[in-house]
């Protein structure tokens, strides 16, 4: 797997918050080797090697605001909204066959997710001290034919 991305944006200071509109370019290349099942003799499935590429352009904005409590504890909530256009593959496809008759294969496809999607997200960053930070994120992405939910948490220690 190869993944690369970049986003360009500009921070607009709207006291006491910040709005950051941005546009990006995200590329993913997946390559899988050929795989053969074991334990079933001639009925083992053989899956040919395959490749998948995704080139996405997210366009949207992020809003953040810092709240300072006590002796320097900083809480930063975040709200995100993006439109995402897919320019490359909209589905993943592999060819498979039975190991005993590799010459006769059939395609297996993930189904098309569609060219367009939208993502909304919420995040909260807490920095109770200069050296410790904690972050939680939730994103909901809706495609033309399906949707996905993502949750993440990060603990950071700086020394």
PDB file of C-alpha atoms in Angstrom:
ATOM      1  CA  UNK A   1       0.000   0.000   0.000  1.00  0.00           C
ATOM      2  CA  UNK A   2       1.198   3.456  -0.888  1.00  0.00           C
ATOM      3  CA  UNK A   3      -0.651   6.463   0.464  1.00  0.00           C
ATOM      4  CA  UNK A   4       0.136  10.155   0.039  1.00  0.00           C
ATOM      5  CA  UNK A   5      -1.854  13.274   0.598  1.00  0.00           C
ATOM      6  CA  UNK A   6      -1.697  16.992   1.005  1.00  0.00           C
ATOM      7  CA  UNK A   7      -4.101  19.771   1.873  1.00  0.00           C
ATOM      8  CA  UNK A   8      -3.822  23.501   1.342  1.00  0.00           C
ATOM      9  CA  UNK A   9      -5.873  25.874   3.443  1.00  0.00           C
ATOM     10  CA  UNK A  10      -5.955  29.294   5.017  1.00  0.00           C
ATOM     11  CA  UNK A  11      -6.818  30.040   8.648  1.00  0.00           C
ATOM     12  CA  UNK A  12      -9.400  32.782   9.116  1.00  0.00           C
ATOM     13  CA  UNK A  13      -9.382  34.159  12.665  1.00  0.00           C
ATOM     14  CA  UNK A  14     -12.937  34.819  13.828  1.00  0.00           C
ATOM     15  CA  UNK A  15     -12.339  35.688  17.486  1.00  0.00           C
ATOM     16  CA  UNK A  16     -12.382  33.505  19.554  1.00  0.00           C
ATOM     17  CA  UNK A  17     -12.567  30.752  16.923  1.00  0.00           C
ATOM     18  CA  UNK A  18     -10.800  29.798  13.703  1.00  0.00           C
ATOM     19  CA  UNK A  19     -12.266  28.711  10.359  1.00  0.00           C
ATOM     20  CA  UNK A  20      -9.954  26.882   7.954  1.00  0.00           C
ATOM     21  CA  UNK A  21     -11.269  26.285   4.426  1.00  0.00           C
ATOM     22  CA  UNK A  22      -9.076  23.840   2.484  1.00  0.00           C
ATOM     23  CA  UNK A  23      -8.712  21.732  -0.632  1.00  0.00           C
ATOM     24  CA  UNK A  24      -6.635  18.566  -0.818  1.00  0.00           C
ATOM     25  CA  UNK A  25      -5.397  15.721  -2.949  1.00  0.00           C
ATOM     26  CA  UNK A  26      -5.225  12.186  -1.483  1.00  0.00           C
ATOM     27  CA  UNK A  27      -3.795   9.211  -3.402  1.00  0.00           C
ATOM     28  CA  UNK A  28      -3.905   5.529  -2.388  1.00  0.00           C
ATOM     29  CA  UNK A  29      -2.428   2.605  -4.352  1.00  0.00           C
ATOM     30  CA  UNK A  30      -3.123  -0.945  -3.153  1.00  0.00           C
ATOM     31  CA  UNK A  31      -1.412  -3.972  -4.685  1.00  0.00           C
ATOM     32  CA  UNK A  32      -2.245  -7.503  -3.535  1.00  0.00           C
ATOM     33  CA  UNK A  33      -0.222 -10.611  -4.391  1.00  0.00           C
ATOM     34  CA  UNK A  34      -1.787 -13.799  -5.731  1.00  0.00           C
ATOM     35  CA  UNK A  35      -3.264 -15.949  -2.947  1.00  0.00           C
ATOM     36  CA  UNK A  36      -4.161 -19.664  -2.900  1.00  0.00           C
ATOM     37  CA  UNK A  37      -6.293 -21.233  -0.164  1.00  0.00           C
ATOM     38  CA  UNK A  38      -5.116 -24.451   1.456  1.00  0.00           C
ATOM     39  CA  UNK A  39      -6.883 -27.495   2.849  1.00  0.00           C
ATOM     40  CA  UNK A  40      -9.487 -28.005   0.109  1.00  0.00           C
ATOM     41  CA  UNK A  41      -7.499 -29.711  -2.636  1.00  0.00           C
ATOM     42  CA  UNK A  42      -8.710 -28.810  -6.140  1.00  0.00           C
ATOM     43  CA  UNK A  43     -11.550 -26.772  -4.579  1.00  0.00           C
ATOM     44  CA  UNK A  44      -9.114 -24.249  -3.064  1.00  0.00           C
ATOM     45  CA  UNK A  45      -9.727 -20.758  -4.350  1.00  0.00           C
ATOM     46  CA  UNK A  46      -6.957 -19.055  -6.282  1.00  0.00           C
ATOM     47  CA  UNK A  47      -7.128 -15.231  -6.298  1.00  0.00           C
ATOM     48  CA  UNK A  48      -5.036 -13.426  -8.902  1.00  0.00           C
ATOM     49  CA  UNK A  49      -2.890 -10.451  -7.972  1.00  0.00           C
ATOM     50  CA  UNK A  50      -4.643  -7.126  -8.411  1.00  0.00           C
ATOM     51  CA  UNK A  51      -4.281  -3.352  -8.004  1.00  0.00           C
ATOM     52  CA  UNK A  52      -6.565  -0.548  -6.898  1.00  0.00           C
ATOM     53  CA  UNK A  53      -6.028   3.201  -7.127  1.00  0.00           C
ATOM     54  CA  UNK A  54      -7.911   6.041  -5.476  1.00  0.00           C
ATOM     55  CA  UNK A  55      -7.406   9.740  -6.175  1.00  0.00           C
ATOM     56  CA  UNK A  56      -9.674  11.890  -4.018  1.00  0.00           C
ATOM     57  CA  UNK A  57     -10.101  15.660  -3.822  1.00  0.00           C
ATOM     58  CA  UNK A  58     -11.598  16.805  -0.492  1.00  0.00           C
ATOM     59  CA  UNK A  59     -12.966  20.361  -0.406  1.00  0.00           C
ATOM     60  CA  UNK A  60     -14.359  21.773   2.817  1.00  0.00           C
ATOM     61  CA  UNK A  61     -13.694  23.563   6.077  1.00  0.00           C
ATOM     62  CA  UNK A  62     -12.765  23.029   9.712  1.00  0.00           C
ATOM     63  CA  UNK A  63     -13.908  25.169  12.688  1.00  0.00           C
ATOM     64  CA  UNK A  64     -11.980  25.198  15.985  1.00  0.00           C
ATOM     65  CA  UNK A  65     -12.001  27.234  19.176  1.00  0.00           C
ATOM     66  CA  UNK A  66      -9.703  27.120  22.244  1.00  0.00           C
ATOM     67  CA  UNK A  67     -11.082  27.157  25.792  1.00  0.00           C
ATOM     68  CA  UNK A  68      -8.553  27.621  28.616  1.00  0.00           C
ATOM     69  CA  UNK A  69      -9.330  26.277  32.098  1.00  0.00           C
ATOM     70  CA  UNK A  70      -7.488  26.463  35.401  1.00  0.00           C
ATOM     71  CA  UNK A  71      -3.713  26.349  35.183  1.00  0.00           C
ATOM     72  CA  UNK A  72      -3.291  26.095  31.423  1.00  0.00           C
ATOM     73  CA  UNK A  73      -5.603  23.201  30.517  1.00  0.00           C
ATOM     74  CA  UNK A  74      -6.731  23.799  26.920  1.00  0.00           C
ATOM     75  CA  UNK A  75      -9.817  22.184  25.338  1.00  0.00           C
ATOM     76  CA  UNK A  76     -10.201  22.559  21.570  1.00  0.00           C
ATOM     77  CA  UNK A  77     -13.432  21.305  19.975  1.00  0.00           C
ATOM     78  CA  UNK A  78     -13.478  20.867  16.195  1.00  0.00           C
ATOM     79  CA  UNK A  79     -16.226  20.541  13.576  1.00  0.00           C
ATOM     80  CA  UNK A  80     -15.388  19.427  10.009  1.00  0.00           C
ATOM     81  CA  UNK A  81     -17.392  19.216   6.776  1.00  0.00           C
ATOM     82  CA  UNK A  82     -16.047  18.106   3.373  1.00  0.00           C
ATOM     83  CA  UNK A  83     -17.255  17.253  -0.112  1.00  0.00           C
ATOM     84  CA  UNK A  84     -15.009  14.577  -1.652  1.00  0.00           C
ATOM     85  CA  UNK A  85     -14.748  13.746  -5.343  1.00  0.00           C
ATOM     86  CA  UNK A  86     -13.179  10.473  -6.543  1.00  0.00           C
ATOM     87  CA  UNK A  87     -11.194  10.708  -9.790  1.00  0.00           C
ATOM     88  CA  UNK A  88      -9.849   7.137 -10.081  1.00  0.00           C
ATOM     89  CA  UNK A  89     -11.353   3.692  -9.358  1.00  0.00           C
ATOM     90  CA  UNK A  90     -14.781   3.540  -7.737  1.00  0.00           C
ATOM     91  CA  UNK A  91     -14.632  -0.197  -7.008  1.00  0.00           C
ATOM     92  CA  UNK A  92     -12.089  -2.949  -6.367  1.00  0.00           C
ATOM     93  CA  UNK A  93     -12.075  -5.979  -8.677  1.00  0.00           C
ATOM     94  CA  UNK A  94     -10.182  -9.277  -8.516  1.00  0.00           C
ATOM     95  CA  UNK A  95     -10.318 -12.426 -10.600  1.00  0.00           C
ATOM     96  CA  UNK A  96     -10.596 -15.776  -8.856  1.00  0.00           C
ATOM     97  CA  UNK A  97     -10.822 -19.416  -9.867  1.00  0.00           C
ATOM     98  CA  UNK A  98     -10.612 -22.870  -8.365  1.00  0.00           C
ATOM     99  CA  UNK A  99      -7.001 -23.940  -7.922  1.00  0.00           C
ATOM    100  CA  UNK A 100      -7.551 -27.086 -10.007  1.00  0.00           C
ATOM    101  CA  UNK A 101      -8.847 -25.089 -13.026  1.00  0.00           C
ATOM    102  CA  UNK A 102      -7.026 -21.753 -12.939  1.00  0.00           C
ATOM    103  CA  UNK A 103      -7.754 -21.174 -16.639  1.00  0.00           C
ATOM    104  CA  UNK A 104     -11.444 -20.512 -15.927  1.00  0.00           C
ATOM    105  CA  UNK A 105     -11.743 -17.451 -13.725  1.00  0.00           C
ATOM    106  CA  UNK A 106     -14.590 -15.206 -12.681  1.00  0.00           C
ATOM    107  CA  UNK A 107     -14.523 -11.587 -11.463  1.00  0.00           C
ATOM    108  CA  UNK A 108     -15.380 -10.555  -7.916  1.00  0.00           C
ATOM    109  CA  UNK A 109     -16.107  -6.859  -7.489  1.00  0.00           C
ATOM    110  CA  UNK A 110     -16.708  -4.734  -4.408  1.00  0.00           C
ATOM    111  CA  UNK A 111     -19.457  -2.760  -6.071  1.00  0.00           C
ATOM    112  CA  UNK A 112     -19.185   0.888  -6.917  1.00  0.00           C
ATOM    113  CA  UNK A 113     -19.072   3.361  -4.051  1.00  0.00           C
ATOM    114  CA  UNK A 114     -19.764   6.211  -6.462  1.00  0.00           C
ATOM    115  CA  UNK A 115     -17.745   9.236  -7.472  1.00  0.00           C
ATOM    116  CA  UNK A 116     -18.936  11.618  -4.762  1.00  0.00           C
ATOM    117  CA  UNK A 117     -19.079  11.521  -0.976  1.00  0.00           C
ATOM    118  CA  UNK A 118     -19.554  13.866   1.932  1.00  0.00           C
ATOM    119  CA  UNK A 119     -17.835  13.749   5.311  1.00  0.00           C
ATOM    120  CA  UNK A 120     -18.801  15.419   8.559  1.00  0.00           C
ATOM    121  CA  UNK A 121     -16.769  15.073  11.700  1.00  0.00           C
ATOM    122  CA  UNK A 122     -16.344  16.114  15.294  1.00  0.00           C
ATOM    123  CA  UNK A 123     -13.175  16.213  17.346  1.00  0.00           C
ATOM    124  CA  UNK A 124     -12.007  17.240  20.783  1.00  0.00           C
ATOM    125  CA  UNK A 125      -8.404  17.878  21.763  1.00  0.00           C
ATOM    126  CA  UNK A 126      -7.559  18.194  25.471  1.00  0.00           C
ATOM    127  CA  UNK A 127      -4.166  19.396  26.668  1.00  0.00           C
ATOM    128  CA  UNK A 128      -4.228  19.273  30.497  1.00  0.00           C
ATOM    129  CA  UNK A 129      -0.480  20.051  30.748  1.00  0.00           C
ATOM    130  CA  UNK A 130       2.298  21.178  28.416  1.00  0.00           C
ATOM    131  CA  UNK A 131       3.442  17.561  28.114  1.00  0.00           C
ATOM    132  CA  UNK A 132       0.206  15.534  27.798  1.00  0.00           C
ATOM    133  CA  UNK A 133      -2.548  15.713  25.184  1.00  0.00           C
ATOM    134  CA  UNK A 134      -5.547  13.553  24.402  1.00  0.00           C
ATOM    135  CA  UNK A 135      -7.671  13.633  21.237  1.00  0.00           C
ATOM    136  CA  UNK A 136     -10.895  11.908  20.155  1.00  0.00           C
ATOM    137  CA  UNK A 137     -12.382  12.079  16.646  1.00  0.00           C
ATOM    138  CA  UNK A 138     -15.545  10.824  14.983  1.00  0.00           C
ATOM    139  CA  UNK A 139     -16.220  11.033  11.234  1.00  0.00           C
ATOM    140  CA  UNK A 140     -19.266   9.960   9.244  1.00  0.00           C
ATOM    141  CA  UNK A 141     -18.793   9.614   5.487  1.00  0.00           C
ATOM    142  CA  UNK A 142     -21.724   9.020   3.142  1.00  0.00           C
ATOM    143  CA  UNK A 143     -21.224   7.763  -0.418  1.00  0.00           C
ATOM    144  CA  UNK A 144     -23.789   7.410  -3.185  1.00  0.00           C
ATOM    145  CA  UNK A 145     -24.531   3.801  -2.204  1.00  0.00           C
ATOM    146  CA  UNK A 146     -23.131   3.279   1.319  1.00  0.00           C
ATOM    147  CA  UNK A 147     -21.729   5.037   4.374  1.00  0.00           C
ATOM    148  CA  UNK A 148     -18.952   4.580   6.928  1.00  0.00           C
ATOM    149  CA  UNK A 149     -18.233   5.590  10.522  1.00  0.00           C
ATOM    150  CA  UNK A 150     -14.752   6.162  11.924  1.00  0.00           C
ATOM    151  CA  UNK A 151     -13.744   6.729  15.531  1.00  0.00           C
ATOM    152  CA  UNK A 152     -10.230   7.426  16.756  1.00  0.00           C
ATOM    153  CA  UNK A 153      -8.453   8.313  19.988  1.00  0.00           C
ATOM    154  CA  UNK A 154      -4.887   9.495  20.522  1.00  0.00           C
ATOM    155  CA  UNK A 155      -2.794   9.977  23.650  1.00  0.00           C
ATOM    156  CA  UNK A 156       0.300  12.134  23.241  1.00  0.00           C
ATOM    157  CA  UNK A 157       3.240  12.661  25.594  1.00  0.00           C
ATOM    158  CA  UNK A 158       5.850  15.323  24.857  1.00  0.00           C
ATOM    159  CA  UNK A 159       9.242  15.469  26.607  1.00  0.00           C
TER     160      UNK A 159
END
